[in-house]
Amino acid sequence: MYTPIQYVDPRTKQVTVRAMKWGLIPSYTGSHEKPNHFMRFNARSEGITETPAYRRLVDARRCVVHLDGFYEWKKPEKQPYYVYHGASSSSMRMAGIYDTWVDGATGDVLYTYSIVTAEAVGPFAAIHARFPVLLATADEANAWLSSDPFLVVQPLLAARPPTDLLWHAVTKQMGVPTFDGDECIQKLPTPPSITSFFAKSPAKSSTRQPPPSPRGPQPR
C-alpha cells in the first residue's frame, strides 16, 4: 500500500511529499534478498531507539503519514473497525519512520515506512492495545520533521487518548484483498440485544366492562 508521506529531502533540506510503501525495509537488507521478509509495519515507541532497524533512523529519517482513516481488528472475534476523523474532514497525521532500499535487480530505489505506535489509552483501548501516534497539530508535525535530535521530539510519542476520532465496526469482507468499494467503511447495523427477545409485553387491563343493558321494545 502506497500512501502520501511528508519528509525532509536530504538533498534539498526541504519538506516534500512522496508516495511511499507501507512496510519499512531496512537499507542494510541485501540488494538481492527478498525484501518482503524484512518488512516492518509498526514501530513501537517504547523501544524505537533499541531496535536496529529504527535507532539509526530516528534522528534523520522521520516522516509524517497522511491517512483519511485506518482499520484495526478487535480480538478475539477478529472484528474489523474503521477509525476516522469525527467533526473534521482533514486527514490524520501519524508519526512515521522511513528508509530506502535499492533493488539489486533493477537499481530502483524503494521508499518504505513504518508507523510509530504507542499504548492505547482511553476508550479505544477496548478495541486494541496499540494506537498510531497522532500528531494533533501542524506545529507537532513540523516538530517531528525538524532536524532536532530525537530526544527533543520524543515527548510527542507519549501515549494519549485520541481526540476528534470516531470508529465503528465494518464487514469482515474488507480483509479480503480483492474486496473494495464503499462497503469497506460502511457501518455495520447494530444487532438487537438478546434481552430484547424477552421483553415483557404491556400488561393488559384486568378491568372488565359491564355487559350492555338489554334494550326493551321500541315505542311506535
Backbone as a chain_set.jsonl record, in Angstrom:
{"seq": "MYTPIQYVDPRTKQVTVRAMKWGLIPSYTGSHEKPNHFMRFNARSEGITETPAYRRLVDARRCVVHLDGFYEWKKPEKQPYYVYHGASSSSMRMAGIYDTWVDGATGDVLYTYSIVTAEAVGPFAAIHARFPVLLATADEANAWLSSDPFLVVQPLLAARPPTDLLWHAVTKQMGVPTFDGDECIQKLPTPPSITSFFAKSPAKSSTRQPPPSPRGPQPR", "coords": {"N": [[0.836, -1.188, 0.0], [0.683, 2.098, -0.985], [1.159, 5.366, 0.247], [0.667, 8.941, 0.741], [3.469, 10.662, 1.896], [5.033, 12.928, 4.058], [8.237, 14.31, 4.228], [11.637, 15.277, 4.945], [13.615, 16.148, 2.347], [16.784, 14.87, 1.927], [18.629, 15.993, 0.193], [17.774, 18.555, -0.708], [16.958, 19.66, 1.647], [14.397, 20.423, 2.135], [10.923, 20.272, 3.038], [8.987, 17.8, 1.609], [6.676, 15.874, -0.433], [6.086, 12.474, -0.968], [5.103, 9.421, -2.495], [5.129, 6.578, -0.567], [5.827, 3.173, 0.331], [4.023, 1.184, 2.585], [5.487, -0.58, 5.2], [8.394, -0.94, 6.305], [11.531, -1.465, 4.834], [14.631, -2.259, 5.863], [17.585, -0.447, 4.998], [19.927, -1.857, 5.059], [19.295, -4.357, 4.209], [20.075, -7.037, 2.08], [20.748, -6.435, -1.381], [19.899, -8.358, -3.147], [18.241, -9.931, -1.739], [15.031, -11.186, -0.596], [12.921, -8.666, -0.125], [10.432, -8.513, 1.171], [10.519, -10.227, 3.3], [11.623, -8.831, 5.341], [10.111, -6.707, 6.039], [8.759, -4.134, 8.079], [6.01, -3.073, 9.724], [4.982, -1.554, 11.865], [6.346, 0.577, 14.373], [7.233, 0.298, 17.622], [6.879, 2.755, 20.021], [8.05, 2.677, 22.528], [10.411, 1.181, 22.408], [11.905, 2.172, 20.336], [14.434, 3.261, 20.005], [16.045, 1.174, 20.516], [15.795, -0.825, 18.702], [17.465, -2.23, 15.989], [16.694, -1.658, 13.316], [15.483, 0.804, 13.503], [16.8, 2.615, 15.255], [18.926, 3.921, 14.014], [17.622, 5.647, 12.412], [15.978, 7.457, 13.71], [16.836, 10.052, 14.184], [17.265, 11.336, 11.728], [15.531, 10.434, 9.737], [12.738, 10.84, 9.984], [9.198, 10.945, 9.408], [5.945, 12.069, 8.226], [2.868, 10.564, 8.148], [0.051, 10.616, 6.119], [-3.328, 9.97, 6.353], [-6.742, 9.152, 5.588], [-8.193, 7.474, 7.145], [-8.103, 4.409, 9.078], [-7.852, 0.829, 9.624], [-8.577, -1.383, 12.309], [-8.318, -4.406, 14.174], [-10.438, -6.065, 16.376], [-9.842, -8.304, 18.947], [-11.07, -11.315, 20.599], [-12.642, -11.926, 18.434], [-11.91, -11.03, 15.981], [-12.964, -8.782, 14.697], [-13.202, -6.244, 12.357], [-12.607, -2.718, 12.63], [-13.323, 0.568, 11.527], [-11.502, 3.517, 11.669], [-11.687, 6.995, 11.982], [-11.679, 10.592, 11.324], [-13.839, 12.633, 13.268], [-15.615, 15.25, 13.644], [-14.04, 16.743, 11.966], [-12.929, 16.914, 8.568], [-10.404, 16.604, 7.745], [-7.26, 14.982, 6.999], [-5.592, 12.406, 8.916], [-2.611, 12.894, 10.8], [0.181, 11.007, 11.201], [2.927, 9.882, 13.154], [5.899, 8.776, 11.674], [8.551, 6.586, 10.453], [11.043, 6.394, 7.991], [12.786, 4.635, 5.329], [15.226, 3.772, 2.795], [15.675, 1.463, 0.118], [17.669, -0.34, -2.152], [16.912, -1.959, -5.079], [18.494, -4.731, -6.202], [18.181, -5.995, -8.648], [16.964, -4.223, -10.441], [17.934, -1.722, -9.85], [16.359, 0.245, -8.878], [15.253, 2.638, -6.452], [13.609, 2.084, -3.516], [11.23, 3.55, -1.479], [10.217, 3.182, 1.798], [8.132, 2.832, 4.762], [7.443, 2.887, 8.334], [4.789, 2.99, 10.731], [4.656, 4.764, 13.733], [3.754, 3.512, 16.87], [1.91, 3.664, 19.973], [1.025, 2.789, 23.366], [-2.404, 2.076, 23.64], [-4.765, 4.28, 24.989], [-7.613, 5.388, 26.892], [-10.997, 5.236, 25.493], [-10.502, 3.742, 23.137], [-8.862, 1.673, 23.825], [-10.378, -0.523, 24.389], [-10.752, -1.686, 21.982], [-8.244, -2.232, 20.782], [-4.842, -2.887, 21.793], [-2.807, -1.225, 20.971], [-2.032, 1.955, 19.389], [-1.816, 4.263, 16.67], [0.655, 6.868, 16.754], [-0.538, 10.01, 16.885], [-0.115, 13.149, 15.379], [-1.256, 15.95, 16.488], [-1.468, 18.633, 15.687], [-0.392, 21.089, 13.204], [1.946, 22.232, 14.078], [3.026, 20.247, 15.731], [3.517, 18.3, 13.803], [5.434, 19.612, 12.245], [7.459, 19.833, 14.123], [8.142, 17.15, 14.472], [9.229, 16.646, 11.99], [11.444, 18.199, 12.025], [14.987, 19.027, 12.291], [15.812, 18.539, 14.808], [17.37, 16.716, 17.494], [16.416, 13.328, 18.302], [15.77, 12.978, 21.013], [14.721, 15.411, 21.707], [12.256, 15.587, 20.43], [10.984, 13.356, 21.286], [8.973, 13.405, 23.372], [6.617, 13.766, 21.914], [5.728, 11.282, 21.31], [4.392, 10.231, 23.409], [1.898, 8.263, 25.024], [-1.484, 9.02, 24.513], [-4.96, 9.821, 24.792], [-6.971, 9.499, 21.859], [-8.38, 12.288, 20.136], [-11.283, 13.804, 18.686], [-11.916, 11.658, 17.064], [-13.644, 8.93, 15.55], [-15.033, 5.608, 15.515], [-16.192, 2.57, 14.03], [-17.717, -0.678, 13.648], [-17.064, -2.714, 10.787], [-17.732, -4.615, 7.773], [-16.468, -7.968, 7.744], [-15.509, -8.781, 5.367], [-13.829, -6.899, 4.321], [-11.277, -7.617, 4.813], [-10.495, -9.243, 2.796], [-8.326, -9.344, 0.078], [-9.241, -8.752, -2.552], [-11.591, -7.443, -2.177], [-13.259, -4.43, -2.424], [-14.333, -0.99, -2.317], [-17.102, 1.208, -1.361], [-18.33, -0.224, 0.619], [-16.427, -1.079, 2.358], [-16.051, 0.744, 4.389], [-18.489, 1.179, 5.465], [-20.803, 1.422, 8.124], [-21.612, -1.269, 10.228], [-24.884, -2.554, 10.867], [-26.294, -2.28, 14.121], [-26.688, -5.169, 15.981], [-29.729, -6.581, 17.369], [-30.25, -6.586, 20.9], [-29.931, -9.487, 22.978], [-31.62, -9.48, 25.105], [-33.789, -8.15, 24.186], [-35.469, -9.951, 23.025], [-36.798, -11.079, 25.06], [-38.357, -9.241, 26.207], [-40.945, -7.894, 28.221], [-44.387, -7.99, 27.427], [-46.75, -5.298, 27.194], [-48.836, -5.026, 30.05], [-52.129, -6.303, 30.146], [-55.232, -4.678, 30.745], [-57.078, -5.482, 33.657], [-59.593, -4.758, 34.227], [-62.952, -5.346, 33.806], [-65.427, -4.678, 31.415], [-68.8, -3.736, 31.961], [-71.616, -5.762, 30.894], [-73.624, -4.925, 28.017], [-76.666, -3.099, 28.515], [-79.911, -4.668, 28.385], [-82.103, -4.001, 25.711], [-85.353, -2.725, 25.602], [-88.635, -3.133, 23.984], [-89.126, -0.967, 21.22], [-90.908, 2.102, 21.254], [-93.823, 2.716, 19.273]], "CA": [[0.0, 0.0, 0.0], [1.421, 3.354, -1.067], [0.442, 6.495, 0.83], [1.441, 10.189, 0.679], [4.323, 10.836, 3.065], [5.831, 14.148, 4.177], [9.565, 14.076, 4.797], [12.626, 16.277, 4.55], [14.519, 15.621, 1.33], [18.157, 15.096, 2.415], [19.426, 16.765, -0.764], [17.34, 19.954, -0.746], [16.636, 20.078, 3.016], [13.048, 20.971, 2.108], [9.838, 19.32, 3.272], [8.349, 17.423, 0.355], [5.726, 14.763, -0.341], [6.392, 11.368, -1.87], [4.378, 8.178, -2.224], [5.997, 5.539, -0.016], [5.156, 1.902, 0.579], [3.938, 0.806, 3.997], [6.266, -1.778, 5.499], [9.774, -0.483, 6.157], [12.593, -2.415, 4.506], [15.898, -1.628, 6.263], [18.513, -0.252, 3.88], [21.006, -2.846, 5.116], [18.839, -5.611, 3.611], [20.83, -7.336, 0.869], [20.081, -5.977, -2.6], [19.348, -9.498, -3.872], [17.38, -10.683, -0.837], [13.605, -10.926, -0.755], [12.673, -7.597, 0.851], [9.199, -8.701, 1.932], [10.812, -10.984, 4.512], [12.19, -7.941, 6.351], [9.231, -5.547, 6.181], [8.304, -3.789, 9.425], [4.878, -2.172, 9.517], [4.793, -0.658, 13.007], [7.492, 0.775, 15.262], [6.775, 0.567, 18.984], [7.555, 3.959, 20.513], [8.789, 2.413, 23.759], [11.73, 0.601, 22.158], [12.315, 2.581, 18.993], [15.874, 3.539, 19.972], [16.762, -0.068, 20.801], [15.641, -1.718, 17.556], [18.467, -1.873, 14.969], [16.099, -1.112, 12.096], [14.971, 2.158, 13.722], [17.619, 3.527, 16.057], [19.786, 4.714, 13.136], [16.76, 6.496, 11.594], [15.113, 8.344, 14.491], [17.318, 11.435, 14.164], [17.326, 11.966, 10.406], [14.568, 9.922, 8.758], [11.365, 10.875, 10.494], [8.247, 11.36, 8.381], [4.549, 12.217, 8.647], [1.979, 9.745, 7.321], [-1.276, 11.225, 5.988], [-4.364, 8.983, 6.046], [-8.122, 9.538, 5.887], [-8.672, 6.56, 8.172], [-7.391, 3.136, 9.094], [-8.594, -0.287, 10.197], [-7.98, -2.135, 13.41], [-9.099, -5.611, 14.444], [-10.683, -6.372, 17.779], [-9.732, -9.725, 19.258], [-10.687, -12.493, 19.807], [-13.576, -12.198, 17.344], [-11.311, -10.528, 14.74], [-13.91, -7.857, 14.086], [-12.526, -5.016, 11.922], [-13.196, -1.409, 12.901], [-12.783, 1.672, 10.737], [-11.233, 4.667, 12.531], [-11.645, 8.174, 11.119], [-11.949, 11.859, 11.993], [-15.249, 12.862, 13.525], [-16.127, 16.534, 13.175], [-13.157, 17.297, 10.942], [-12.758, 16.092, 7.366], [-8.994, 16.598, 7.392], [-6.603, 13.69, 7.154], [-4.816, 12.209, 10.136], [-1.152, 12.962, 10.698], [0.783, 9.997, 12.064], [4.386, 9.869, 13.2], [6.457, 7.633, 10.958], [9.988, 6.461, 10.203], [11.188, 5.846, 6.644], [14.113, 4.208, 4.898], [15.308, 3.472, 1.365], [16.313, 0.189, -0.209], [17.986, -0.413, -3.578], [16.639, -3.254, -5.698], [19.685, -5.139, -6.938], [17.848, -6.45, -9.996], [16.578, -3.111, -11.314], [18.601, -0.484, -9.469], [15.361, 1.199, -8.387], [15.272, 2.973, -5.026], [12.276, 1.922, -2.946], [10.999, 4.269, -0.226], [9.254, 2.467, 2.634], [7.987, 3.469, 6.072], [6.703, 2.266, 9.437], [4.004, 3.898, 11.565], [5.021, 4.667, 15.147], [2.58, 3.252, 17.703], [2.057, 3.757, 21.427], [-0.02, 2.063, 24.086], [-3.722, 2.691, 23.506], [-5.376, 4.75, 26.232], [-8.948, 5.9, 26.65], [-11.997, 4.272, 25.009], [-10.03, 2.867, 22.059], [-8.165, 0.518, 24.401], [-11.292, -1.665, 24.366], [-10.667, -2.271, 20.642], [-6.896, -2.751, 20.529], [-3.871, -2.461, 22.803], [-1.887, -0.247, 20.398], [-2.676, 3.012, 18.611], [-0.813, 5.097, 16.0], [0.961, 8.159, 17.373], [-1.111, 11.074, 16.075], [0.424, 14.499, 15.535], [-2.557, 16.612, 16.511], [-1.445, 19.955, 15.059], [0.67, 21.311, 12.223], [3.178, 22.503, 14.827], [3.587, 18.96, 16.142], [4.048, 17.654, 12.599], [6.671, 20.308, 11.88], [8.48, 19.477, 15.109], [8.575, 15.782, 14.178], [10.029, 16.691, 10.767], [12.591, 19.091, 12.203], [16.307, 18.4, 12.427], [16.136, 18.395, 16.227], [17.67, 15.34, 17.911], [15.235, 12.557, 18.678], [15.434, 13.193, 22.419], [13.946, 16.651, 21.817], [10.882, 15.369, 19.944], [10.456, 12.104, 21.841], [7.706, 13.577, 24.102], [5.465, 13.679, 21.01], [5.321, 9.883, 21.196], [3.729, 9.797, 24.64], [0.54, 7.735, 24.843], [-2.539, 9.965, 24.875], [-6.227, 9.394, 24.182], [-7.27, 10.199, 20.605], [-9.475, 13.254, 20.175], [-11.932, 14.066, 17.403], [-11.926, 10.445, 16.253], [-14.756, 8.003, 15.704], [-14.785, 4.296, 14.918], [-17.344, 1.671, 14.013], [-17.468, -1.994, 13.067], [-17.341, -2.845, 9.355], [-17.816, -6.003, 7.333], [-15.233, -8.743, 7.785], [-15.059, -8.99, 3.993], [-12.803, -5.939, 3.918], [-9.982, -8.257, 4.955], [-10.201, -9.978, 1.56], [-7.582, -8.412, -0.784], [-9.969, -8.357, -3.756], [-12.816, -6.732, -1.801], [-13.001, -2.992, -2.42], [-15.533, -0.198, -2.53], [-17.62, 1.953, -0.216], [-18.76, -1.145, 1.674], [-15.314, -1.302, 3.284], [-16.098, 1.667, 5.523], [-19.862, 1.354, 5.922], [-21.054, 0.956, 9.488], [-22.486, -2.426, 10.361], [-26.042, -2.295, 11.731], [-26.167, -2.825, 15.471], [-27.619, -6.288, 16.16], [-30.602, -6.415, 18.536], [-29.785, -7.215, 22.132], [-30.615, -10.74, 23.295], [-32.679, -9.219, 26.085], [-34.976, -7.613, 23.527], [-36.357, -11.051, 22.678], [-37.508, -11.491, 26.265], [-39.011, -8.07, 26.787], [-42.316, -8.155, 28.635], [-45.429, -7.283, 26.702], [-47.528, -4.432, 28.09], [-49.879, -5.753, 30.788], [-53.495, -5.997, 29.742], [-56.068, -4.21, 31.843], [-57.926, -6.534, 34.231], [-60.929, -4.207, 34.472], [-63.919, -5.868, 32.847], [-66.52, -3.767, 31.115], [-70.124, -4.35, 32.208], [-72.324, -6.128, 29.657], [-74.58, -3.887, 27.596], [-78.024, -3.245, 29.072], [-80.886, -5.143, 27.385], [-82.971, -2.95, 25.194], [-86.767, -3.128, 25.517], [-89.283, -2.844, 22.698], [-89.141, 0.439, 20.868], [-92.279, 2.615, 21.077], [-94.204, 3.023, 17.901]], "C": [[0.876, 1.246, 0.0], [0.551, 4.489, -0.53], [1.301, 7.755, 0.721], [2.175, 10.44, 1.995], [5.061, 12.168, 2.974], [7.171, 13.797, 4.812], [10.491, 15.188, 4.33], [13.593, 15.628, 3.567], [15.958, 15.901, 1.767], [19.02, 15.915, 1.463], [19.074, 18.246, -0.728], [17.081, 20.54, 0.634], [15.247, 20.721, 3.104], [12.025, 19.869, 2.386], [9.135, 19.05, 1.95], [7.423, 16.241, 0.589], [6.09, 13.723, -1.388], [5.508, 10.185, -1.497], [5.382, 7.133, -1.748], [5.167, 4.303, 0.3], [5.193, 1.572, 2.061], [4.623, -0.534, 4.213], [7.734, -1.484, 5.276], [10.725, -1.645, 5.878], [13.912, -1.751, 4.878], [16.87, -1.556, 5.088], [19.648, -1.262, 3.887], [20.567, -4.221, 4.612], [19.595, -5.838, 2.303], [20.056, -6.99, -0.387], [19.467, -7.12, -3.399], [18.516, -10.405, -2.956], [15.919, -10.362, -1.128], [13.185, -9.901, 0.291], [11.434, -7.805, 1.704], [9.422, -9.471, 3.224], [11.262, -10.076, 5.654], [11.303, -6.722, 6.615], [8.765, -5.38, 7.621], [7.214, -2.73, 9.291], [4.73, -1.147, 10.638], [6.045, -0.613, 13.87], [6.966, 1.134, 16.645], [7.584, 1.728, 19.563], [8.445, 3.667, 21.713], [10.206, 1.895, 23.504], [12.338, 1.022, 20.841], [13.815, 2.859, 18.899], [16.71, 2.29, 20.243], [16.707, -1.051, 19.636], [16.615, -1.32, 16.456], [17.874, -1.223, 13.724], [15.7, 0.348, 12.25], [15.953, 3.112, 14.391], [18.55, 4.384, 15.216], [18.98, 5.712, 12.311], [16.058, 7.598, 12.377], [15.571, 9.801, 14.475], [17.146, 12.103, 12.802], [16.27, 11.494, 9.419], [13.178, 9.769, 9.37], [10.445, 11.378, 9.38], [6.853, 11.47, 8.984], [3.678, 11.486, 7.64], [0.597, 10.394, 7.305], [-2.284, 10.166, 5.542], [-5.737, 9.561, 6.365], [-8.7, 8.681, 7.008], [-7.853, 5.283, 8.131], [-8.265, 2.087, 9.764], [-7.821, -0.891, 11.359], [-8.911, -3.291, 13.733], [-9.216, -5.847, 15.945], [-10.633, -7.879, 17.972], [-10.649, -10.05, 20.431], [-11.575, -12.728, 18.589], [-13.066, -11.724, 15.987], [-12.289, -9.651, 13.966], [-13.18, -6.583, 13.659], [-13.33, -3.768, 12.27], [-12.526, -0.379, 11.996], [-12.68, 2.893, 11.642], [-11.035, 5.892, 11.643], [-11.904, 9.426, 11.947], [-13.45, 12.044, 12.152], [-15.741, 14.154, 12.909], [-15.309, 17.086, 12.023], [-13.039, 16.343, 9.761], [-11.296, 16.008, 6.95], [-8.392, 15.222, 7.63], [-5.888, 13.625, 8.498], [-3.337, 12.383, 9.823], [-0.58, 11.961, 11.695], [2.299, 10.105, 12.017], [4.896, 8.609, 12.517], [7.973, 7.7, 10.872], [10.134, 5.851, 8.809], [12.629, 5.427, 6.376], [14.067, 3.956, 3.4], [16.05, 2.158, 1.172], [16.511, 0.122, -1.717], [17.758, -1.836, -4.076], [17.836, -3.64, -6.568], [19.404, -5.539, -8.368], [17.585, -5.292, -10.949], [17.343, -1.826, -11.035], [17.648, 0.57, -8.94], [15.512, 1.409, -6.883], [13.839, 2.921, -4.509], [12.208, 2.643, -1.605], [9.91, 3.536, 0.563], [9.21, 3.109, 4.022], [7.278, 2.558, 7.062], [5.925, 3.352, 10.162], [4.408, 3.68, 13.024], [3.744, 4.489, 15.967], [2.937, 3.392, 19.182], [0.951, 2.925, 22.069], [-1.344, 2.804, 23.938], [-4.252, 3.076, 24.884], [-6.745, 5.331, 25.895], [-9.861, 4.834, 26.069], [-11.477, 3.305, 23.955], [-9.321, 1.63, 22.592], [-9.057, -0.716, 24.448], [-11.266, -2.37, 23.012], [-9.315, -2.935, 20.426], [-5.92, -2.165, 21.539], [-2.912, -1.391, 22.302], [-2.659, 0.773, 19.572], [-1.591, 3.832, 17.926], [-0.575, 6.399, 16.761], [0.464, 9.253, 16.437], [-0.446, 12.402, 16.411], [-0.762, 15.44, 15.367], [-2.587, 17.934, 15.756], [-0.326, 20.033, 14.027], [1.998, 21.58, 12.922], [3.836, 21.204, 15.285], [4.194, 18.231, 14.946], [5.37, 18.293, 12.185], [7.803, 19.969, 12.845], [9.028, 18.081, 14.832], [9.478, 15.744, 12.942], [11.302, 17.522, 10.918], [13.893, 18.297, 12.316], [16.727, 18.251, 13.883], [16.476, 16.941, 16.547], [16.41, 14.633, 18.404], [14.819, 12.816, 20.119], [14.593, 14.451, 22.615], [12.483, 16.413, 21.437], [10.242, 14.111, 20.526], [9.169, 12.287, 22.645], [6.463, 13.522, 23.212], [4.919, 12.258, 20.916], [4.613, 9.364, 22.441], [2.312, 9.32, 24.342], [-0.473, 8.764, 25.319], [-3.821, 9.549, 24.171], [-6.491, 10.17, 22.899], [-8.453, 11.139, 20.771], [-10.024, 13.442, 18.766], [-11.889, 12.848, 16.482], [-13.16, 9.614, 16.571], [-14.336, 6.659, 15.124], [-16.055, 3.469, 14.987], [-16.962, 0.362, 13.332], [-17.855, -1.994, 11.591], [-17.332, -4.329, 8.993], [-16.458, -6.7, 7.386], [-14.699, -9.034, 6.388], [-13.945, -8.032, 3.594], [-11.395, -6.499, 4.102], [-9.579, -9.07, 3.739], [-9.523, -9.02, 0.579], [-8.365, -7.915, -1.99], [-11.241, -7.576, -3.448], [-12.514, -5.246, -1.683], [-14.316, -2.263, -2.655], [-15.985, 0.482, -1.255], [-18.033, 1.043, 0.936], [-17.67, -1.357, 2.72], [-15.394, -0.408, 4.518], [-17.517, 1.886, 6.037], [-20.062, 0.721, 7.291], [-21.989, -0.238, 9.479], [-23.686, -2.06, 11.222], [-25.845, -2.953, 13.087], [-27.16, -3.964, 15.658], [-28.489, -6.066, 17.385], [-30.041, -7.149, 19.745], [-30.586, -8.48, 22.406], [-31.76, -10.513, 24.269], [-33.942, -8.698, 25.426], [-35.963, -8.705, 23.153], [-37.193, -11.505, 23.873], [-38.192, -10.313, 26.945], [-40.47, -8.396, 27.104], [-43.283, -7.351, 27.785], [-46.19, -6.398, 27.674], [-48.66, -5.217, 28.745], [-51.256, -5.316, 30.321], [-54.313, -5.586, 30.962], [-56.975, -5.336, 32.325], [-59.337, -6.043, 34.507], [-61.884, -4.689, 33.391], [-65.041, -4.862, 32.66], [-67.858, -4.453, 31.394], [-70.813, -4.687, 30.898], [-73.32, -5.045, 29.285], [-75.967, -4.157, 28.175], [-78.971, -3.739, 27.989], [-81.8, -4.01, 26.962], [-84.401, -3.486, 25.073], [-87.357, -2.811, 24.161], [-89.347, -1.35, 22.456], [-90.586, 0.916, 20.706], [-92.556, 2.919, 19.617], [-94.754, 4.425, 17.83]], "O": [[1.714, 1.423, 0.885], [-0.643, 4.559, -0.818], [2.524, 7.661, 0.62], [1.572, 10.43, 3.069], [5.642, 12.495, 1.939], [7.23, 13.076, 5.808], [10.155, 15.947, 3.42], [14.3, 14.68, 3.909], [16.318, 17.063, 1.958], [20.036, 16.474, 1.877], [19.962, 19.099, -0.718], [16.992, 21.757, 0.791], [14.962, 21.471, 4.038], [12.221, 18.708, 2.028], [8.734, 19.983, 1.254], [7.391, 15.675, 1.682], [6.365, 14.051, -2.542], [5.202, 9.975, -0.324], [6.36, 6.837, -2.435], [3.957, 4.387, 0.51], [6.234, 1.661, 2.712], [4.367, -1.5, 3.494], [8.268, -1.742, 4.198], [10.728, -2.657, 6.578], [14.28, -0.756, 4.254], [16.965, -2.486, 4.287], [20.269, -1.507, 2.852], [21.37, -5.153, 4.586], [19.735, -4.912, 1.504], [18.849, -7.219, -0.46], [18.602, -6.883, -4.243], [18.133, -11.507, -3.347], [15.61, -9.391, -1.818], [13.1, -10.229, 1.474], [11.378, -7.33, 2.839], [8.61, -9.384, 4.146], [11.282, -10.5, 6.809], [11.704, -5.808, 7.335], [8.421, -6.351, 8.295], [7.464, -1.628, 8.803], [4.388, 0.007, 10.38], [6.715, -1.625, 14.073], [6.322, 2.169, 16.815], [8.814, 1.69, 19.591], [9.47, 4.322, 21.905], [11.107, 2.147, 24.304], [13.186, 0.323, 20.288], [14.405, 2.709, 17.829], [17.94, 2.341, 20.205], [17.486, -2.003, 19.588], [16.596, -0.168, 16.022], [18.489, -0.331, 13.139], [15.585, 1.065, 11.256], [15.93, 4.311, 14.11], [18.935, 5.471, 15.648], [19.554, 6.53, 11.592], [15.588, 8.571, 11.787], [14.767, 10.697, 14.728], [16.905, 13.308, 12.732], [16.121, 12.096, 8.356], [12.544, 8.718, 9.282], [10.869, 12.144, 8.514], [6.609, 11.023, 10.105], [3.737, 11.749, 6.439], [0.036, 10.689, 8.36], [-2.12, 9.543, 4.493], [-5.885, 10.357, 7.292], [-9.593, 9.118, 7.733], [-7.01, 5.102, 7.252], [-9.279, 2.404, 10.385], [-6.591, -0.905, 11.382], [-10.129, -3.184, 13.588], [-8.226, -5.831, 16.676], [-11.293, -8.634, 17.257], [-10.984, -9.149, 21.2], [-11.302, -13.625, 17.791], [-13.698, -11.976, 14.961], [-12.421, -9.765, 12.747], [-12.595, -5.903, 14.502], [-14.56, -3.762, 12.213], [-11.325, -0.446, 11.734], [-13.649, 3.265, 12.303], [-10.296, 5.833, 10.66], [-12.293, 9.347, 13.112], [-14.232, 11.661, 11.282], [-16.229, 14.161, 11.779], [-15.834, 17.823, 11.188], [-13.047, 15.123, 9.928], [-10.976, 15.41, 5.922], [-8.944, 14.405, 8.367], [-5.616, 14.647, 9.129], [-2.873, 12.061, 8.729], [-0.831, 12.061, 12.895], [2.88, 10.385, 10.969], [4.388, 7.512, 12.751], [8.591, 8.722, 11.173], [9.431, 4.897, 8.475], [13.555, 5.809, 7.091], [12.991, 3.929, 2.804], [16.929, 1.795, 1.954], [15.616, 0.489, -2.477], [18.338, -2.791, -3.558], [18.149, -2.96, -7.546], [20.285, -5.439, -9.223], [17.937, -5.361, -12.126], [17.399, -0.939, -11.886], [18.072, 1.671, -8.59], [15.853, 0.487, -6.142], [12.965, 3.631, -5.006], [13.012, 2.389, -0.708], [8.815, 3.302, 0.051], [10.126, 3.834, 4.411], [6.609, 1.596, 6.686], [6.354, 4.506, 10.203], [4.49, 2.543, 13.488], [2.773, 5.223, 15.784], [4.093, 3.258, 19.582], [0.057, 2.425, 21.387], [-1.397, 4.024, 24.096], [-4.192, 2.285, 25.826], [-7.003, 5.718, 24.755], [-9.542, 3.647, 26.141], [-11.946, 2.17, 23.875], [-9.194, 0.638, 21.876], [-8.556, -1.837, 24.538], [-11.704, -3.515, 22.899], [-9.243, -4.066, 19.944], [-6.145, -1.08, 22.076], [-2.267, -0.715, 23.105], [-3.772, 0.515, 19.114], [-0.546, 4.081, 18.526], [-1.503, 6.962, 17.344], [0.977, 9.411, 15.329], [-0.241, 12.732, 17.579], [-1.216, 15.694, 14.251], [-3.635, 18.318, 15.236], [0.558, 19.178, 13.973], [3.055, 21.2, 12.419], [5.059, 21.072, 15.234], [5.256, 17.618, 15.059], [6.314, 17.594, 11.818], [8.958, 19.833, 12.441], [10.232, 17.849, 14.942], [10.382, 14.913, 12.855], [12.143, 17.536, 10.019], [13.891, 17.07, 12.421], [17.866, 17.881, 14.167], [15.923, 16.03, 15.931], [15.463, 15.271, 18.865], [13.624, 12.866, 20.412], [13.837, 14.547, 23.582], [11.579, 16.975, 22.054], [9.067, 13.843, 20.273], [8.323, 11.394, 22.612], [5.367, 13.258, 23.706], [3.781, 12.052, 20.494], [4.272, 8.184, 22.516], [1.614, 9.901, 23.512], [-0.333, 9.318, 26.41], [-3.776, 8.988, 23.077], [-6.258, 11.377, 22.852], [-9.416, 10.819, 21.467], [-9.31, 13.259, 17.78], [-11.832, 12.992, 15.261], [-13.651, 9.597, 17.7], [-13.395, 6.582, 14.335], [-16.884, 3.643, 15.88], [-16.014, 0.303, 12.548], [-18.834, -1.365, 11.191], [-16.97, -5.18, 9.805], [-15.426, -6.09, 7.105], [-13.563, -9.484, 6.238], [-13.2, -8.299, 2.651], [-10.428, -5.924, 3.604], [-8.443, -9.538, 3.655], [-10.092, -7.973, 0.27], [-8.179, -6.775, -2.415], [-11.904, -7.095, -4.366], [-11.623, -4.844, -0.935], [-15.289, -2.849, -3.131], [-15.351, 0.359, -0.207], [-18.083, 1.473, 2.088], [-17.959, -1.77, 3.843], [-14.866, -0.758, 5.574], [-17.729, 2.69, 6.945], [-19.559, -0.366, 7.574], [-23.024, -0.229, 8.813], [-23.538, -1.335, 12.206], [-25.294, -4.049, 13.184], [-28.364, -3.752, 15.51], [-28.051, -5.432, 18.345], [-29.431, -8.21, 19.613], [-31.778, -8.543, 22.105], [-32.745, -11.251, 24.269], [-35.03, -8.775, 25.998], [-37.152, -8.438, 22.982], [-38.176, -12.228, 23.713], [-38.558, -10.386, 28.118], [-41.14, -9.092, 26.34], [-43.036, -6.188, 27.463], [-46.268, -6.713, 28.862], [-49.36, -5.981, 28.08], [-51.52, -4.13, 30.126], [-54.105, -6.088, 32.067], [-57.566, -6.057, 31.522], [-60.185, -6.808, 34.967], [-61.652, -4.466, 32.203], [-65.539, -4.274, 33.62], [-68.021, -5.635, 31.089], [-70.627, -3.991, 29.9], [-73.807, -4.324, 30.155], [-76.381, -5.309, 28.307], [-78.883, -3.32, 26.835], [-82.208, -3.176, 27.771], [-84.629, -4.56, 24.515], [-86.671, -2.282, 23.286], [-89.591, -0.567, 23.374], [-91.402, 0.225, 20.095], [-91.679, 3.313, 18.848], [-95.136, 4.884, 16.753]]}, "num_chains": 1, "name": "protein.A"}
